[in-house]
């Protein structure tokens, strides 16, 4: 256990025993007045924990003498207790300590491993379309065949999302992560056997396996953030998890044109280059699958937030997957978010898939530049995602941020559409960056906003449904935009997307903001409630490990 620092030590009035293991400090009163308050009853504005009155001081003092077990080494020593509203019992039996929360150092390892294997999965999604003309020539197929190598990711997600989210909710985070990483690895190795001109079906099979893996990947960012990270970092963690997928797409735009240059006149060299890319991808995927097996845990020893503690303390028998789905579709704000998220993310998928074709229409022989423009689009989006995550953690302003980013994404799409054919590649780099910054930066906003307005429903289910909507719109938009681009021009296809995004702005403005999770966490998110372990020389026991925690409350009566 750690020692109290000077400020916390000063807040304790000497000679006063904590009630049931906690010291009650009236809001806004100096430490010297604690004695009077304990004698005359707690003042309005003082947070009474566990419904324990001052008559229980003697029993509570006895509890203080009992030993307690220190936190596990991987857990942070700074812990927080979870009070309920005044007059209500905290979770657990009457008179028992409130649930303990702590932040585990392992959370960063879990986040890193997930982000990396999500990166490899996204790389495999985009690696064909960015050099579509090269694969068309190698396999002797049409551009539509190559487009389907990307669209199969979207197609597989829709029918598999319900069994995948059911598995996540009933079998847990670790099994879902293992399936995502394992199938991603398997699909990468299958592609290594497809480096012959008549084996297009084998590379399609490998891509199908990777697309199934994606079903167990895309819905996890908000779940990992909620299960492993505290209220002040949950949005940033979600944005970082999404960042891995975006970085994979960025590398997918950058590396394939470099690793597999257009050498159609030398088929053997082309096959060798494709083989190098496939084997390199499968090696990295295998290493990350191994890391997932040995280091990815189901959940930390202690919940990181009050909202998570409440969910973990609810009886498993009360959960029904079907009821959860029904509740989500009866939630009008979520349904509106489902449509608007599908529109903007589907538009991003469509632009990413068809970017090579759009660029080569106006800039002949610029495959490498097309890849760099795609890289710029995604890297700018990565920056946007992280900034949006920081902003949400700092302000908790979800609807306004979502609406503003949506409007700016629409404006970026309009500018990109009408400057694409100017003949200056530098202009396309700039407009593509602006488009990516806002359009891709929207992704974690949608995830976190959905979790807020649907709590306590499963984060995996809400995120999975958002991604399913994105895949459906992505398929429809890619087919429609591809048809318009081929028959008319890239401008016609982009205008089509602009119209839909304008509709998305209108629907976003109609979403009612009800931040349920934030309201549960408000007591610890604003720093008003914290707990500091009390130093003791007596060996601790696991039965009373919360009994010696001092709670400082500076909330006013109105805040309570």
C-alpha positions as semicolon CSV with decimal commas, in nm:
position;residue;x (nm);y (nm);z (nm)
1;X;0,000;0,000;0,000
2;X;0,119;0,352;-0,066
3;X;0,166;0,634;0,181
4;X;-0,061;0,934;0,181
5;X;0,091;1,238;0,022
6;X;0,101;1,568;0,206
7;X;-0,226;1,701;0,072
8;X;-0,416;1,381;0,142
9;X;-0,258;1,345;0,484
10;X;-0,361;1,696;0,577
11;X;-0,720;1,617;0,487
12;X;-0,734;1,360;0,766
13;X;-0,822;1,496;1,109
14;X;-0,608;1,324;1,373
15;X;-0,792;1,098;1,609
16;X;-1,099;1,038;1,392
17;X;-1,191;0,686;1,295
18;X;-1,319;0,627;0,940
19;X;-1,674;0,503;0,910
20;X;-1,674;0,144;0,780
21;X;-1,323;0,200;0,656
22;X;-1,388;0,546;0,511
23;X;-1,337;0,897;0,644
24;X;-1,631;1,126;0,578
25;X;-1,526;1,479;0,484
26;X;-1,804;1,742;0,451
27;X;-1,798;1,921;0,117
28;X;-1,598;2,239;0,127
29;X;-1,522;2,225;0,502
30;X;-1,169;2,255;0,639
31;X;-1,017;1,949;0,799
32;X;-1,045;2,093;1,147
33;X;-1,425;2,075;1,140
34;X;-1,444;1,703;1,086
35;X;-1,476;1,626;1,458
36;X;-1,785;1,840;1,503
37;X;-1,946;1,691;1,197
38;X;-1,893;1,337;1,316
39;X;-2,044;1,419;1,655
40;X;-2,351;1,601;1,526
41;X;-2,413;1,394;1,214
42;X;-2,287;1,444;0,863
43;X;-2,358;1,777;0,709
44;X;-2,555;1,811;0,389
45;X;-2,312;1,766;0,108
46;X;-2,116;1,489;0,282
47;X;-2,116;1,157;0,099
48;X;-2,222;0,869;0,324
49;X;-2,097;0,536;0,192
50;X;-2,275;0,202;0,216
51;X;-2,558;0,351;0,419
52;X;-2,341;0,328;0,734
53;X;-2,434;0,571;1,012
54;X;-2,209;0,707;1,285
55;X;-2,347;0,434;1,515
56;X;-2,138;0,183;1,322
57;X;-1,806;0,354;1,402
58;X;-1,704;0,095;1,657
59;X;-1,764;-0,196;1,422
60;X;-1,589;-0,013;1,145
61;X;-1,289;0,059;1,367
62;X;-1,260;-0,314;1,431
63;X;-1,255;-0,374;1,059
64;X;-0,962;-0,138;1,032
65;X;-0,752;-0,363;1,251
66;X;-0,796;-0,658;1,024
67;X;-0,524;-0,733;0,769
68;X;-0,573;-0,679;0,399
69;X;-0,405;-0,802;0,084
70;X;-0,222;-0,547;-0,131
71;X;-0,309;-0,502;-0,495
72;X;-0,143;-0,734;-0,743
73;X;0,189;-0,599;-0,873
74;X;0,042;-0,522;-1,215
75;X;-0,236;-0,312;-1,064
76;X;-0,190;0,054;-0,987
77;X;-0,188;0,142;-0,622
78;X;-0,418;0,437;-0,679
79;X;-0,772;0,299;-0,642
80;X;-1,122;0,439;-0,651
81;X;-1,432;0,331;-0,467
82;X;-1,773;0,331;-0,623
83;X;-2,048;0,493;-0,418
84;X;-2,407;0,483;-0,534
85;X;-2,656;0,763;-0,490
86;X;-2,720;0,891;-0,136
87;X;-2,914;0,658;0,084
88;X;-2,865;0,357;-0,145
89;X;-2,651;0,056;-0,077
90;X;-2,346;0,002;-0,287
91;X;-2,321;-0,329;-0,474
92;X;-2,271;-0,620;-0,242
93;X;-2,422;-0,717;0,087
94;X;-2,532;-0,466;0,348
95;X;-2,240;-0,310;0,530
96;X;-1,986;-0,453;0,285
97;X;-1,729;-0,226;0,121
98;X;-1,807;-0,066;-0,213
99;X;-1,651;-0,229;-0,520
100;X;-1,288;-0,140;-0,570
101;X;-1,157;-0,012;-0,900
102;X;-0,804;0,015;-1,026
103;X;-0,617;0,070;-1,351
104;X;-0,406;-0,222;-1,466
105;X;-0,071;-0,164;-1,633
106;X;-0,151;-0,459;-1,862
107;X;-0,415;-0,246;-2,036
108;X;-0,147;-0,093;-2,256
109;X;-0,018;-0,436;-2,363
110;X;-0,370;-0,551;-2,453
111;X;-0,433;-0,232;-2,650
112;X;-0,102;-0,259;-2,836
113;X;-0,150;-0,623;-2,936
114;X;-0,503;-0,560;-3,058
115;X;-0,399;-0,250;-3,253
116;X;-0,118;-0,438;-3,428
117;X;-0,317;-0,738;-3,546
118;X;-0,599;-0,504;-3,647
119;X;-0,334;-0,318;-3,849
120;X;-0,238;-0,635;-4,038
121;X;-0,602;-0,714;-4,110
122;X;-0,664;-0,366;-4,254
123;X;-0,345;-0,390;-4,462
124;X;-0,478;-0,709;-4,621
125;X;-0,807;-0,536;-4,699
126;X;-0,652;-0,259;-4,906
127;X;-0,341;-0,431;-5,051
128;X;-0,521;-0,537;-5,372
129;X;-0,722;-0,229;-5,460
130;X;-0,432;0,017;-5,436
131;X;-0,255;-0,168;-5,722
132;X;-0,570;-0,304;-5,885
133;X;-0,431;-0,269;-6,238
134;X;-0,130;-0,488;-6,148
135;X;-0,346;-0,771;-6,009
136;X;-0,586;-0,742;-6,302
137;X;-0,298;-0,810;-6,538
138;X;-0,142;-1,086;-6,328
139;X;-0,459;-1,289;-6,272
140;X;-0,623;-1,192;-6,603
141;X;-0,948;-1,075;-6,440
142;X;-1,164;-0,764;-6,462
143;X;-1,150;-0,463;-6,232
144;X;-1,477;-0,578;-6,071
145;X;-1,307;-0,901;-5,960
146;X;-1,033;-0,700;-5,788
147;X;-1,292;-0,467;-5,632
148;X;-1,460;-0,772;-5,480
149;X;-1,135;-0,860;-5,303
150;X;-1,199;-0,548;-5,097
151;X;-1,578;-0,563;-5,091
152;X;-1,575;-0,920;-4,955
153;X;-1,468;-0,761;-4,625
154;X;-1,791;-0,565;-4,625
155;X;-2,004;-0,854;-4,751
156;X;-1,883;-1,105;-4,490
157;X;-1,942;-0,868;-4,201
158;X;-2,317;-0,831;-4,243
159;X;-2,434;-1,195;-4,194
160;X;-2,163;-1,277;-3,939
161;X;-2,198;-0,977;-3,710
162;X;-2,477;-1,128;-3,499
163;X;-2,303;-1,459;-3,418
164;X;-1,979;-1,266;-3,361
165;X;-2,133;-1,022;-3,112
166;X;-2,321;-1,306;-2,944
167;X;-1,987;-1,486;-2,901
168;X;-1,828;-1,171;-2,761
169;X;-2,107;-1,118;-2,509
170;X;-2,138;-1,480;-2,397
171;X;-1,785;-1,621;-2,434
172;X;-1,580;-1,312;-2,367
173;X;-1,317;-1,080;-2,503
174;X;-1,020;-1,318;-2,508
175;X;-1,183;-1,586;-2,724
176;X;-1,305;-1,322;-2,970
177;X;-0,955;-1,174;-2,991
178;X;-0,801;-1,518;-3,049
179;X;-1,044;-1,589;-3,333
180;X;-0,972;-1,254;-3,498
181;X;-0,596;-1,291;-3,477
182;X;-0,597;-1,661;-3,571
183;X;-0,818;-1,629;-3,879
184;X;-0,619;-1,326;-3,991
185;X;-0,302;-1,535;-3,972
186;X;-0,462;-1,830;-4,154
187;X;-0,591;-1,612;-4,437
188;X;-0,247;-1,456;-4,486
189;X;-0,086;-1,800;-4,526
190;X;-0,353;-1,918;-4,773
191;X;-0,267;-1,620;-4,996
192;X;0,094;-1,739;-5,010
193;X;-0,029;-2,039;-5,210
194;X;-0,204;-1,820;-5,468
195;X;0,098;-1,671;-5,647
196;X;0,017;-1,827;-5,984
197;X;-0,183;-1,666;-6,260
198;X;-0,459;-1,931;-6,262
199;X;-0,511;-1,930;-5,883
200;X;-0,724;-1,620;-5,840
201;X;-0,978;-1,830;-5,649
202;X;-0,712;-1,919;-5,390
203;X;-0,630;-1,555;-5,321
204;X;-1,005;-1,491;-5,294
205;X;-1,032;-1,776;-5,041
206;X;-0,752;-1,625;-4,833
207;X;-0,919;-1,284;-4,850
208;X;-1,248;-1,439;-4,739
209;X;-1,078;-1,582;-4,428
210;X;-0,932;-1,239;-4,353
211;X;-1,275;-1,084;-4,397
212;X;-1,419;-1,328;-4,140
213;X;-1,136;-1,232;-3,906
214;X;-1,240;-0,869;-3,947
215;X;-1,580;-0,953;-3,796
216;X;-1,402;-1,040;-3,471
217;X;-1,186;-0,727;-3,486
218;X;-1,387;-0,419;-3,582
219;X;-1,628;-0,431;-3,288
220;X;-1,362;-0,460;-3,018
221;X;-1,218;-0,105;-2,980
222;X;-1,500;0,030;-2,763
223;X;-1,520;-0,299;-2,568
224;X;-1,146;-0,303;-2,493
225;X;-1,157;0,065;-2,395
226;X;-1,450;0,014;-2,157
227;X;-1,324;-0,308;-1,996
228;X;-0,963;-0,198;-1,949
229;X;-0,951;0,185;-1,929
230;X;-1,077;0,445;-1,682
231;X;-1,334;0,720;-1,748
232;X;-1,072;0,986;-1,818
233;X;-0,897;0,780;-2,085
234;X;-1,169;0,560;-2,236
235;X;-1,230;0,771;-2,549
236;X;-0,859;0,809;-2,616
237;X;-0,813;0,434;-2,577
238;X;-1,096;0,367;-2,822
239;X;-0,942;0,611;-3,071
240;X;-0,604;0,440;-3,032
241;X;-0,760;0,098;-3,098
242;X;-0,927;0,235;-3,411
243;X;-0,593;0,393;-3,498
244;X;-0,438;0,050;-3,554
245;X;-0,689;-0,029;-3,826
246;X;-0,634;0,307;-3,989
247;X;-0,257;0,267;-3,977
248;X;-0,294;-0,070;-4,148
249;X;-0,491;0,094;-4,428
250;X;-0,223;0,364;-4,451
251;X;0,054;0,105;-4,485
252;X;-0,168;-0,077;-4,736
253;X;-0,170;0,237;-4,949
254;X;0,207;0,286;-4,917
255;X;0,381;-0,053;-4,935
256;X;0,211;-0,252;-5,217
257;X;0,307;-0,003;-5,494
258;X;0,667;-0,018;-5,365
259;X;0,684;-0,395;-5,311
260;X;0,493;-0,487;-5,629
261;X;0,578;-0,239;-5,906
262;X;0,398;-0,269;-6,239
263;X;0,621;-0,513;-6,432
264;X;0,359;-0,677;-6,654
265;X;0,624;-0,757;-6,917
266;X;0,808;-0,979;-6,667
267;X;0,560;-1,220;-6,512
268;X;0,820;-1,413;-6,311
269;X;0,948;-1,097;-6,144
270;X;0,591;-0,986;-6,074
271;X;0,509;-1,323;-5,914
272;X;0,825;-1,301;-5,701
273;X;0,729;-0,952;-5,579
274;X;0,374;-1,060;-5,494
275;X;0,511;-1,363;-5,309
276;X;0,744;-1,138;-5,105
277;X;0,450;-0,922;-4,998
278;X;0,234;-1,221;-4,906
279;X;0,502;-1,405;-4,707
280;X;0,602;-1,089;-4,521
281;X;0,241;-1,028;-4,421
282;X;0,187;-1,385;-4,302
283;X;0,506;-1,381;-4,092
284;X;0,398;-1,067;-3,906
285;X;0,044;-1,205;-3,861
286;X;0,184;-1,527;-3,711
287;X;0,399;-1,338;-3,459
288;X;0,102;-1,126;-3,349
289;X;-0,119;-1,434;-3,316
290;X;0,142;-1,583;-3,082
291;X;0,146;-1,264;-2,872
292;X;-0,234;-1,267;-2,851
293;X;-0,230;-1,622;-2,713
294;X;0,022;-1,550;-2,438
295;X;-0,059;-1,191;-2,336
296;X;-0,423;-1,105;-2,411
297;X;-0,633;-1,137;-2,092
298;X;-1,010;-1,137;-2,059
299;X;-1,028;-0,846;-1,814
300;X;-0,823;-0,679;-1,540
301;X;-0,836;-0,791;-1,178
302;X;-1,042;-0,487;-1,081
303;X;-1,290;-0,292;-1,297
304;X;-1,149;0,043;-1,416
305;X;-1,466;0,247;-1,369
306;X;-1,794;0,262;-1,181
307;X;-1,985;0,181;-1,499
308;X;-1,784;-0,137;-1,554
309;X;-1,818;-0,240;-1,191
310;X;-2,195;-0,207;-1,215
311;X;-2,200;-0,428;-1,525
312;X;-1,969;-0,690;-1,377
313;X;-2,175;-0,707;-1,056
314;X;-2,502;-0,772;-1,238
315;X;-2,608;-1,140;-1,237
316;X;-2,521;-1,317;-1,567
317;X;-2,868;-1,471;-1,575
318;X;-3,019;-1,127;-1,626
319;X;-2,844;-1,082;-1,962
320;X;-3,029;-1,173;-2,283
321;X;-2,865;-1,119;-2,622
322;X;-3,199;-1,105;-2,803
323;X;-3,335;-0,856;-2,554
324;X;-3,021;-0,646;-2,593
325;X;-3,068;-0,635;-2,972
326;X;-3,434;-0,539;-2,930
327;X;-3,342;-0,264;-2,686
328;X;-3,090;-0,120;-2,930
329;X;-3,334;-0,108;-3,220
330;X;-3,598;0,052;-2,997
331;X;-3,349;0,323;-2,904
332;X;-3,431;0,599;-3,156
333;X;-3,109;0,800;-3,105
334;X;-2,905;0,484;-3,166
335;X;-3,100;0,400;-3,482
336;X;-3,031;0,749;-3,616
337;X;-2,664;0,712;-3,527
338;X;-2,664;0,371;-3,696
339;X;-2,775;0,529;-4,025
340;X;-2,546;0,832;-4,007
341;X;-2,242;0,623;-3,908
342;X;-2,314;0,384;-4,195
343;X;-2,332;0,670;-4,444
344;X;-2,006;0,843;-4,354
345;X;-1,805;0,525;-4,296
346;X;-1,947;0,359;-4,607
347;X;-1,843;0,667;-4,805
348;X;-1,490;0,634;-4,665
349;X;-1,476;0,266;-4,762
350;X;-1,594;0,349;-5,112
351;X;-1,341;0,629;-5,160
352;X;-1,060;0,407;-5,028
353;X;-1,154;0,118;-5,258
354;X;-1,189;0,330;-5,572
355;X;-0,913;0,584;-5,503
356;X;-0,666;0,416;-5,738
357;X;-0,916;0,423;-6,025
358;X;-1,010;0,787;-5,958
359;X;-0,648;0,904;-5,946
360;X;-0,539;0,710;-6,257
361;X;-0,831;0,857;-6,454
362;X;-0,674;1,203;-6,430
363;X;-0,309;1,115;-6,358
364;X;-0,193;0,836;-6,590
365;X;0,085;0,608;-6,465
366;X;0,075;0,755;-6,114
367;X;0,021;0,431;-5,918
368;X;0,283;0,527;-5,659
369;X;0,130;0,873;-5,612
370;X;-0,215;0,716;-5,579
371;X;-0,081;0,507;-5,293
372;X;0,078;0,812;-5,132
373;X;-0,246;1,007;-5,159
374;X;-0,429;0,720;-4,990
375;X;-0,158;0,719;-4,722
376;X;-0,208;1,092;-4,670
377;X;-0,583;1,043;-4,639
378;X;-0,548;0,774;-4,373
379;X;-0,259;0,929;-4,176
380;X;-0,451;1,256;-4,152
381;X;-0,747;1,053;-4,029
382;X;-0,530;0,891;-3,763
383;X;-0,438;1,234;-3,632
384;X;-0,804;1,333;-3,638
385;X;-0,903;1,019;-3,446
386;X;-0,655;1,078;-3,165
387;X;-0,745;1,446;-3,135
388;X;-1,115;1,361;-3,123
389;X;-1,047;1,099;-2,855
390;X;-0,857;1,350;-2,640
391;X;-1,132;1,605;-2,693
392;X;-1,408;1,367;-2,584
393;X;-1,217;1,262;-2,271
394;X;-1,164;1,628;-2,184
395;X;-1,510;1,769;-2,261
396;X;-1,757;1,477;-2,284
397;X;-1,934;1,680;-2,555
398;X;-2,044;1,398;-2,783
399;X;-2,329;1,520;-3,002
400;X;-2,185;1,862;-3,082
401;X;-1,846;1,714;-3,168
402;X;-2,005;1,444;-3,384
403;X;-2,217;1,698;-3,573
404;X;-1,928;1,939;-3,633
405;X;-1,698;1,663;-3,759
406;X;-1,977;1,536;-3,987
407;X;-2,026;1,881;-4,139
408;X;-1,652;1,925;-4,192
409;X;-1,631;1,579;-4,352
410;X;-1,903;1,680;-4,596
411;X;-1,721;2,003;-4,682
412;X;-1,398;1,807;-4,729
413;X;-1,576;1,568;-4,967
414;X;-1,713;1,858;-5,171
415;X;-1,369;2,020;-5,199
416;X;-1,207;1,687;-5,294
417;X;-1,473;1,626;-5,561
418;X;-1,433;1,957;-5,742
419;X;-1,053;1,980;-5,724
420;X;-0,967;1,624;-5,827
421;X;-0,949;1,703;-6,199
422;X;-0,744;2,024;-6,179
423;X;-0,427;1,843;-6,287
424;X;-0,220;1,935;-5,980
425;X;-0,134;1,634;-5,767
426;X;-0,033;1,853;-5,473
427;X;-0,392;1,981;-5,455
428;X;-0,518;1,623;-5,436
429;X;-0,273;1,553;-5,152
430;X;-0,404;1,850;-4,954
431;X;-0,775;1,788;-5,017
432;X;-0,733;1,416;-4,953
433;X;-0,566;1,496;-4,621
434;X;-0,847;1,730;-4,519
435;X;-1,107;1,470;-4,617
436;X;-0,929;1,194;-4,427
437;X;-0,874;1,406;-4,115
438;X;-1,246;1,454;-4,057
439;X;-1,401;1,148;-4,223
440;X;-1,170;0,895;-4,056
441;X;-1,156;1,097;-3,736
442;X;-1,530;1,040;-3,707
443;X;-1,493;0,663;-3,653
444;X;-1,409;0,661;-3,278
445;X;-1,665;0,938;-3,222
446;X;-1,939;0,710;-3,350
447;X;-1,825;0,419;-3,134
448;X;-1,806;0,621;-2,814
449;X;-2,129;0,812;-2,876
450;X;-2,308;0,480;-2,930
451;X;-2,174;0,338;-2,603
452;X;-2,291;0,649;-2,417
453;X;-2,648;0,650;-2,547
454;X;-2,697;0,272;-2,522
455;X;-2,539;0,195;-2,181
456;X;-2,574;-0,059;-2,020
457;X;-2,610;-0,258;-2,342
458;X;-2,296;-0,436;-2,459
459;X;-2,033;-0,216;-2,626
460;X;-1,950;-0,501;-2,863
461;X;-2,310;-0,527;-2,984
462;X;-2,356;-0,154;-3,045
463;X;-2,017;-0,127;-3,218
464;X;-2,089;-0,439;-3,421
465;X;-2,418;-0,300;-3,547
466;X;-2,249;0,029;-3,640
467;X;-1,989;-0,161;-3,839
468;X;-2,257;-0,374;-4,004
469;X;-2,432;-0,057;-4,121
470;X;-2,096;0,073;-4,247
471;X;-2,035;-0,247;-4,445
472;X;-2,383;-0,239;-4,602
473;X;-2,349;0,123;-4,706
474;X;-1,990;0,054;-4,812
475;X;-2,094;-0,220;-5,054
476;X;-2,381;-0,016;-5,198
477;X;-2,171;0,300;-5,227
478;X;-1,875;0,116;-5,384
479;X;-2,095;-0,050;-5,646
480;X;-2,286;0,271;-5,723
481;X;-1,982;0,498;-5,723
482;X;-1,782;0,246;-5,926
483;X;-2,059;0,234;-6,187
484;X;-2,085;0,613;-6,203
485;X;-1,706;0,647;-6,223
486;X;-1,681;0,396;-6,509
487;X;-1,981;0,518;-6,709
488;X;-1,940;0,891;-6,648
489;X;-1,653;1,027;-6,438
490;X;-1,508;1,019;-6,086
491;X;-1,679;1,353;-6,024
492;X;-2,022;1,197;-6,077
493;X;-1,944;0,922;-5,827
494;X;-1,817;1,167;-5,568
495;X;-2,120;1,394;-5,603
496;X;-2,332;1,087;-5,532
497;X;-2,149;1,046;-5,200
498;X;-2,183;1,418;-5,120
499;X;-2,562;1,397;-5,144
500;X;-2,575;1,108;-4,900
501;X;-2,340;1,278;-4,655
502;X;-2,560;1,588;-4,655
503;X;-2,851;1,363;-4,555
504;X;-2,631;1,226;-4,277
505;X;-2,580;1,578;-4,138
506;X;-2,956;1,628;-4,109
507;X;-3,007;1,297;-3,930
508;X;-2,714;1,361;-3,693
509;X;-2,875;1,689;-3,585
510;X;-3,186;1,493;-3,482
511;X;-3,000;1,261;-3,243
512;X;-3,090;1,317;-2,877
513;X;-2,784;1,318;-2,656
514;X;-2,839;1,108;-2,343
515;X;-2,497;1,029;-2,194
516;X;-2,592;0,735;-1,972
517;X;-2,245;0,595;-1,911
518;X;-2,103;0,938;-1,836
519;X;-2,379;0,999;-1,583
520;X;-2,283;0,678;-1,403
521;X;-1,916;0,777;-1,400
522;X;-1,965;1,145;-1,319
523;X;-1,862;1,105;-0,957
524;X;-1,513;0,985;-1,049
525;X;-1,479;1,148;-1,388
526;X;-1,478;1,494;-1,234
527;X;-1,227;1,398;-0,969
528;X;-1,464;1,466;-0,678
529;X;-1,434;1,116;-0,539
530;X;-1,110;0,932;-0,494
531;X;-0,964;0,685;-0,254
532;X;-0,616;0,657;-0,109
533;X;-0,495;0,333;0,051
534;X;-0,395;0,376;0,417
535;X;-0,049;0,259;0,519
536;X;-0,046;-0,024;0,770
537;X;0,228;-0,249;0,898
538;X;-0,008;-0,539;0,962
539;X;-0,019;-0,807;0,692
540;X;-0,332;-0,771;0,481
541;X;-0,599;-1,031;0,416
542;X;-0,803;-1,062;0,098
543;X;-1,136;-1,044;0,281
544;X;-1,089;-0,684;0,391
545;X;-0,880;-0,537;0,117
546;X;-1,115;-0,240;0,073
547;X;-1,160;-0,171;0,445
548;X;-0,878;0,082;0,486
549;X;-0,957;0,330;0,216
550;X;-1,014;0,697;0,281
551;X;-1,271;0,868;0,065
552;X;-1,247;1,240;0,008
553;X;-1,570;1,400;-0,119
554;X;-1,592;1,762;-0,224
555;X;-1,936;1,735;-0,380
556;X;-2,203;1,986;-0,291
557;X;-2,554;1,884;-0,191
558;X;-2,685;1,969;-0,534
559;X;-2,415;1,762;-0,703
560;X;-2,508;1,462;-0,493
